[in-house]
Tab-separated table of C-alpha atoms in Angstrom:
chain	number	residue	atom	x	y	z
A	280	PHE	CA	-17.038	-5.686	-21.791
A	281	MET	CA	-16.283	-9.234	-23.058
A	282	MET	CA	-16.820	-8.527	-26.657
A	283	VAL	CA	-14.471	-5.586	-26.116
A	284	LEU	CA	-11.788	-7.522	-24.250
A	285	VAL	CA	-12.200	-10.548	-26.794
A	286	CYS	CA	-11.474	-8.033	-29.796
A	287	LEU	CA	-8.499	-6.359	-27.813
A	288	ILE	CA	-6.990	-9.926	-27.253
A	289	PHE	CA	-7.510	-10.680	-31.207
A	290	SER	CA	-5.516	-7.466	-31.811
A	291	VAL	CA	-2.578	-8.070	-29.521
A	292	LEU	CA	-2.431	-11.430	-31.506
A	293	SER	CA	-2.067	-10.229	-34.756
A	294	THR	CA	0.909	-8.232	-33.899
A	295	ILE	CA	2.890	-11.633	-32.676
A	296	GLU	CA	5.060	-12.654	-36.134
A	297	GLY	CA	3.071	-15.490	-37.274
A	298	GLN	CA	-0.182	-14.857	-36.034
A	299	GLU	CA	-0.988	-11.967	-38.438
A	300	ARG	CA	-2.931	-14.035	-40.773
A	301	PRO	CA	-4.765	-16.425	-38.864
A	302	THR	CA	-6.522	-13.387	-36.629
A	303	VAL	CA	-7.406	-10.940	-38.949
A	304	LYS	CA	-10.272	-13.006	-40.025
A	305	PRO	CA	-11.650	-13.260	-36.582
A	306	LEU	CA	-10.735	-9.540	-35.715
A	307	LEU	CA	-12.875	-8.309	-38.692
A	308	ILE	CA	-15.573	-10.568	-37.513
A	309	MET	CA	-15.507	-9.198	-34.131
A	310	GLU	CA	-15.070	-5.355	-35.418
A	311	ALA	CA	-18.204	-5.862	-37.237
A	312	ILE	CA	-19.951	-7.096	-34.426
A	313	LEU	CA	-18.977	-4.046	-32.349
A	314	VAL	CA	-19.580	-1.780	-35.058
A	315	VAL	CA	-23.359	-2.721	-35.180
A	316	VAL	CA	-23.643	-3.017	-31.313
A	317	PHE	CA	-21.803	0.241	-30.582
A	318	THR	CA	-23.781	2.176	-33.421
A	319	ILE	CA	-26.733	1.241	-32.050
A	320	GLU	CA	-26.293	1.988	-28.600
A	321	TYR	CA	-24.527	5.252	-29.604
A	322	PHE	CA	-28.205	6.423	-31.442
A	323	VAL	CA	-30.362	5.199	-28.658
A	324	ARG	CA	-28.504	7.086	-26.201
A	325	LEU	CA	-28.387	10.202	-28.163
A	326	TRP	CA	-32.184	9.585	-28.613
A	327	SER	CA	-32.774	8.669	-24.948
A	328	ALA	CA	-30.682	11.897	-23.770
A	329	GLY	CA	-33.842	13.719	-24.589
A	330	SER	CA	-35.467	12.632	-21.347
A	331	ILE	CA	-33.279	14.790	-19.449
A	332	GLY	CA	-34.339	18.610	-19.336
A	333	LYS	CA	-30.933	20.001	-20.647
A	334	TYR	CA	-30.904	17.827	-23.544
A	335	GLN	CA	-34.420	18.219	-24.958
A	336	GLY	CA	-34.610	19.294	-28.432
A	337	CYS	CA	-31.691	18.809	-31.371
A	338	TYR	CA	-29.541	21.588	-29.694
A	339	GLY	CA	-29.854	19.842	-26.496
A	340	ARG	CA	-29.017	16.475	-27.985
A	341	LEU	CA	-26.187	18.131	-29.869
A	342	ARG	CA	-24.734	19.312	-26.534
A	343	PHE	CA	-25.116	16.158	-25.164
A	344	ALA	CA	-22.875	14.469	-28.423
A	345	ARG	CA	-20.346	16.920	-27.347
A	346	LYS	CA	-19.582	15.242	-24.010
A	347	PRO	CA	-16.135	13.481	-24.232
A	348	ILE	CA	-17.508	9.907	-23.575
A	349	CYS	CA	-19.436	10.456	-26.909
A	350	VAL	CA	-16.857	12.189	-28.867
A	351	ILE	CA	-14.693	9.005	-27.794
A	352	ASP	CA	-17.595	6.754	-29.012
A	353	LEU	CA	-18.057	8.511	-32.410
A	354	MET	CA	-14.502	8.352	-32.989
A	355	VAL	CA	-14.231	4.505	-32.485
A	356	VAL	CA	-17.180	3.469	-34.490
A	357	SER	CA	-16.073	5.733	-37.225
A	358	ALA	CA	-12.418	4.589	-37.367
A	359	SER	CA	-13.981	0.884	-37.191
A	360	VAL	CA	-15.916	1.850	-39.850
A	361	ILE	CA	-13.355	2.672	-42.076
A	362	ILE	CA	-10.954	-0.360	-41.016
A	363	LEU	CA	-13.779	-2.628	-41.957
A	364	LEU	CA	-14.177	-1.093	-45.568
A	365	VAL	CA	-10.469	-1.531	-45.931
A	366	GLY	CA	-9.925	-5.286	-44.599
A	367	SER	CA	-12.828	-6.269	-46.754
A	368	ASN	CA	-10.849	-6.268	-49.798
A	369	GLY	CA	-8.378	-8.897	-48.131
A	370	ASN	CA	-5.014	-6.938	-49.034
A	371	ILE	CA	-2.035	-6.821	-47.003
A	372	PHE	CA	-3.131	-3.170	-45.945
A	373	ALA	CA	-5.715	-4.499	-44.021
A	374	ALA	CA	-3.737	-6.109	-41.536
A	375	SER	CA	-1.470	-2.895	-40.723
A	376	ALA	CA	-4.555	-1.032	-40.720
A	377	ILE	CA	-6.406	-2.885	-38.078
A	378	ARG	CA	-3.116	-2.823	-36.158
A	379	GLY	CA	-3.264	0.850	-36.147
A	380	ILE	CA	-6.501	0.972	-34.291
A	381	ARG	CA	-5.068	-0.555	-31.045
A	382	PHE	CA	-5.309	2.911	-29.424
A	383	LEU	CA	-8.954	3.184	-30.372
A	384	GLN	CA	-9.834	-0.622	-29.000
A	385	ILE	CA	-8.077	0.462	-25.606
A	386	LEU	CA	-10.309	3.421	-25.684
A	387	ARG	CA	-13.537	1.286	-25.685
A	388	MET	CA	-12.558	0.022	-22.112
A	389	LEU	CA	-13.942	3.466	-21.098
A	390	HIS	CA	-17.213	1.756	-21.547
A	391	VAL	CA	-17.018	-0.245	-18.695
A	392	ASP	CA	-16.821	2.970	-16.421
A	393	ARG	CA	-19.134	5.344	-18.421
A	394	GLN	CA	-20.525	7.336	-15.454
A	395	GLY	CA	-16.843	8.119	-14.208
A	396	GLY	CA	-17.085	6.555	-10.725
A	397	THR	CA	-13.412	5.420	-10.683
A	398	TRP	CA	-11.979	8.393	-11.574
A	399	ARG	CA	-14.459	10.609	-9.520
A	400	LEU	CA	-13.273	8.430	-6.354
A	401	LEU	CA	-9.539	8.993	-7.547
A	402	GLY	CA	-9.980	12.610	-7.741
A	403	HIS	CA	-11.932	12.957	-4.535
A	404	VAL	CA	-8.912	11.083	-2.780
A	405	VAL	CA	-6.374	13.149	-4.442
A	406	TYR	CA	-7.967	16.372	-3.510
A	407	ILE	CA	-8.612	15.196	0.092
A	408	HIS	CA	-4.798	14.518	0.591
A	409	ARG	CA	-3.576	17.330	-1.749
A	410	GLN	CA	-1.516	18.725	0.828
A	411	GLU	CA	0.354	15.494	2.171
A	412	LEU	CA	0.806	14.648	-1.531
A	413	ILE	CA	2.451	17.978	-2.369
A	414	THR	CA	4.639	18.085	0.418
A	415	THR	CA	6.290	14.674	-0.202
A	416	LEU	CA	6.259	15.280	-3.639
A	417	TYR	CA	8.088	18.635	-3.209
A	418	ILE	CA	10.669	17.110	-0.577
A	419	GLY	CA	11.248	14.265	-3.062
A	420	PHE	CA	11.917	16.443	-6.220
A	421	LEU	CA	14.208	18.707	-3.767
A	422	ALA	CA	16.287	15.115	-2.921
A	423	LEU	CA	16.439	14.450	-6.755
A	424	ILE	CA	17.604	17.527	-7.838
A	425	PHE	CA	20.779	17.758	-4.964
A	426	SER	CA	21.283	14.006	-5.415
A	427	SER	CA	21.627	14.326	-9.139
A	428	TYR	CA	23.811	17.501	-8.798
A	429	PHE	CA	26.413	16.180	-6.143
A	430	VAL	CA	26.524	12.677	-8.296
A	431	TYR	CA	27.258	15.004	-11.270
A	432	LEU	CA	30.187	17.112	-9.391
A	433	ALA	CA	31.685	13.617	-8.099
A	434	GLU	CA	31.704	11.804	-11.308
A	435	LYS	CA	32.406	14.859	-13.411
A	436	PRO	CA	36.481	14.637	-12.836
A	437	SER	CA	36.303	10.966	-14.058
A	438	ILE	CA	35.560	11.870	-17.640
A	439	ASP	CA	38.668	14.330	-17.917
A	440	GLY	CA	41.129	11.479	-17.994
A	441	THR	CA	41.037	9.706	-14.728
A	442	SER	CA	38.350	7.148	-15.834
A	443	PRO	CA	37.291	7.203	-19.315
A	444	ASN	CA	34.120	5.071	-18.344
A	445	GLY	CA	32.472	7.818	-16.840
A	446	LYS	CA	28.847	8.344	-18.230
A	447	PHE	CA	27.978	11.605	-16.330
A	448	ARG	CA	29.119	13.916	-19.120
A	449	SER	CA	26.224	16.507	-18.357
A	450	TYR	CA	23.802	17.712	-15.731
A	451	ALA	CA	20.971	16.098	-17.883
A	452	ASP	CA	22.678	12.794	-17.512
A	453	ALA	CA	22.713	12.877	-13.942
A	454	LEU	CA	19.197	14.021	-13.804
A	455	TRP	CA	18.328	11.069	-15.837
A	456	TRP	CA	20.166	8.918	-13.275
A	457	GLY	CA	18.281	10.380	-10.326
A	458	VAL	CA	14.800	9.846	-11.769
A	459	VAL	CA	15.259	6.118	-12.885
A	460	THR	CA	16.933	5.605	-9.241
A	461	VAL	CA	14.544	7.149	-6.934
A	462	THR	CA	11.463	5.660	-8.733
A	463	THR	CA	13.374	2.264	-8.375
A	464	ILE	CA	13.449	1.540	-12.023
A	465	GLY	CA	17.172	1.432	-12.009
A	466	TYR	CA	17.883	0.800	-15.972
A	467	GLY	CA	21.821	0.723	-15.493
A	468	ASP	CA	22.629	2.661	-18.170
A	469	HIS	CA	24.315	5.500	-16.090
A	470	VAL	CA	26.035	4.211	-12.616
A	471	PRO	CA	28.439	5.973	-10.489
A	472	ILE	CA	32.419	4.561	-10.779
A	473	THR	CA	33.853	6.379	-8.187
A	474	TRP	CA	33.677	5.790	-4.638
A	475	LEU	CA	32.593	9.416	-3.639
A	476	GLY	CA	29.881	9.056	-6.260
A	477	LYS	CA	28.736	5.653	-5.106
A	478	VAL	CA	28.660	6.990	-1.312
A	479	ILE	CA	26.504	10.305	-2.265
A	480	ALA	CA	24.220	8.002	-4.731
A	481	SER	CA	23.493	5.403	-2.050
A	482	CYS	CA	22.644	8.230	0.959
A	483	PHE	CA	20.796	10.202	-1.434
A	484	SER	CA	18.885	7.100	-2.778
A	485	ILE	CA	17.753	5.982	0.396
A	486	PHE	CA	16.348	9.211	1.399
A	487	ALA	CA	14.908	10.054	-1.871
A	488	ILE	CA	13.092	6.689	-2.495
A	489	SER	CA	11.521	6.791	0.831
A	490	PHE	CA	9.998	10.167	-0.001
A	491	PHE	CA	8.964	8.994	-3.420
A	492	ALA	CA	7.114	5.954	-2.064
A	493	LEU	CA	4.891	7.927	0.385
A	494	PRO	CA	2.418	9.098	-2.099
A	495	ALA	CA	1.465	5.593	-2.849
A	496	GLY	CA	1.105	4.936	0.888
A	497	ILE	CA	-1.154	8.171	1.123
A	498	LEU	CA	-3.209	7.248	-1.438
A	499	GLY	CA	-3.788	3.556	-0.531
A	500	SER	CA	-5.105	4.752	2.873
A	501	GLY	CA	-7.113	7.196	1.368
A	502	PHE	CA	-8.653	4.648	-0.921
A	503	ALA	CA	-9.144	2.428	2.216
A	504	LEU	CA	-10.904	5.080	4.135
A	505	LYS	CA	-13.209	6.069	1.142
A	506	VAL	CA	-13.990	2.719	0.532
A	507	GLN	CA	-15.003	2.300	3.955
A	508	GLN	CA	-16.875	5.483	4.321
A	509	LYS	CA	-18.961	4.137	0.892
A	510	GLN	CA	-19.805	1.042	2.731
A	511	ARG	CA	-21.135	2.651	5.945
A	512	GLN	CA	-23.158	4.828	3.996
A	513	LYS	CA	-24.739	2.054	1.770
A	514	GLN	CA	-25.342	0.059	5.282
A	515	PHE	CA	-26.868	3.220	6.367
A	516	ASN	CA	-29.293	4.010	3.331
A	517	ARG	CA	-30.360	0.021	3.699
A	518	GLN	CA	-31.541	0.952	7.246
A	519	ILE	CA	-33.615	3.912	6.514
A	520	PRO	CA	-36.383	2.058	4.533
A	521	ALA	CA	-36.681	-0.542	7.833
A	522	ALA	CA	-36.710	2.412	10.017
A	523	ALA	CA	-39.070	4.324	8.348
A	524	ALA	CA	-41.292	0.885	8.092
A	525	LEU	CA	-41.190	0.507	11.731
A	526	ILE	CA	-42.067	3.892	12.448
A	527	GLN	CA	-45.173	3.660	10.254
A	528	ALA	CA	-46.375	0.411	11.854
A	529	THR	CA	-45.826	1.893	15.196
A	530	TRP	CA	-48.000	4.953	14.350
A	531	ARG	CA	-50.634	2.627	12.970
A	532	CYS	CA	-50.752	0.438	15.961
A	533	TYR	CA	-51.004	3.624	18.156
A	534	ALA	CA	-53.764	5.171	16.152
A	535	THR	CA	-55.713	2.317	16.031
A	536	THR	CA	-55.919	1.517	19.574
A	537	VAL	CA	-59.326	1.657	21.423
A	538	GLY	CA	-59.443	5.187	23.602
A	539	THR	CA	-56.542	6.827	21.796
A	540	SER	CA	-57.723	10.027	20.061
A	541	CYS	CA	-55.205	11.131	17.570
A	542	SER	CA	-55.380	13.785	14.922
A	543	GLY	CA	-53.512	14.511	12.036
A	544	THR	CA	-50.109	16.383	11.895
A	545	TRP	CA	-50.807	18.148	8.487
A	546	ARG	CA	-53.043	20.470	7.012
A	547	LEU	CA	-54.691	20.697	3.839
A	548	PHE	CA	-54.749	24.153	2.141
């Protein structure tokens, strides 16, 4: 993870004006190290996949290589090898080629969560709260449609001669204003200029923003509940061996007590 992060930092520095030349050589060195490490790791995983029944044999390992994470690894390694071959010549194209693999370097961050636990957790939370999310998004979408339409109707006369500065020349412009407003981005490129448009925009913004903010609260509470559930499960799993050891010790003490006749609770067939 640290190697990937350092390589990503060098890649970002290589895009800053005046830092292209000083960072190309360290970036090439880090790329070479990462290529060696990831290539060895890829073939070791491909070889060790045969320990699983469904991946045994050549066909099974080929099926393992078709997994998305393995395909991404192969793409990253192949692109890095090509960049190293181009960059070793020291020409100007090398710097632009290295800058071109920034996206693949971002894909390397998937190595941190190879088992996909984060994505499974997110999918589980979304699936549990799907009804609430669908309801809030539906109401927010309706508010977006109606607010954009009413603002468009209020601002449309302003471009017909009343005010030449109106920007809502189409319903598409009004929808763009609605999206950047209810998501609290507010670029300011489209704003209502009439009093009626401002009143309508104020009322709908308060209503729509509240509904667009609800999914964040729903997901946040869902994540908190899921984390608490996992913590309780971990504590329960830690208590199982202790409870089993206590039961076994109690049974041994009972079985070895003088005058106690005990028999096995199983039969041999």
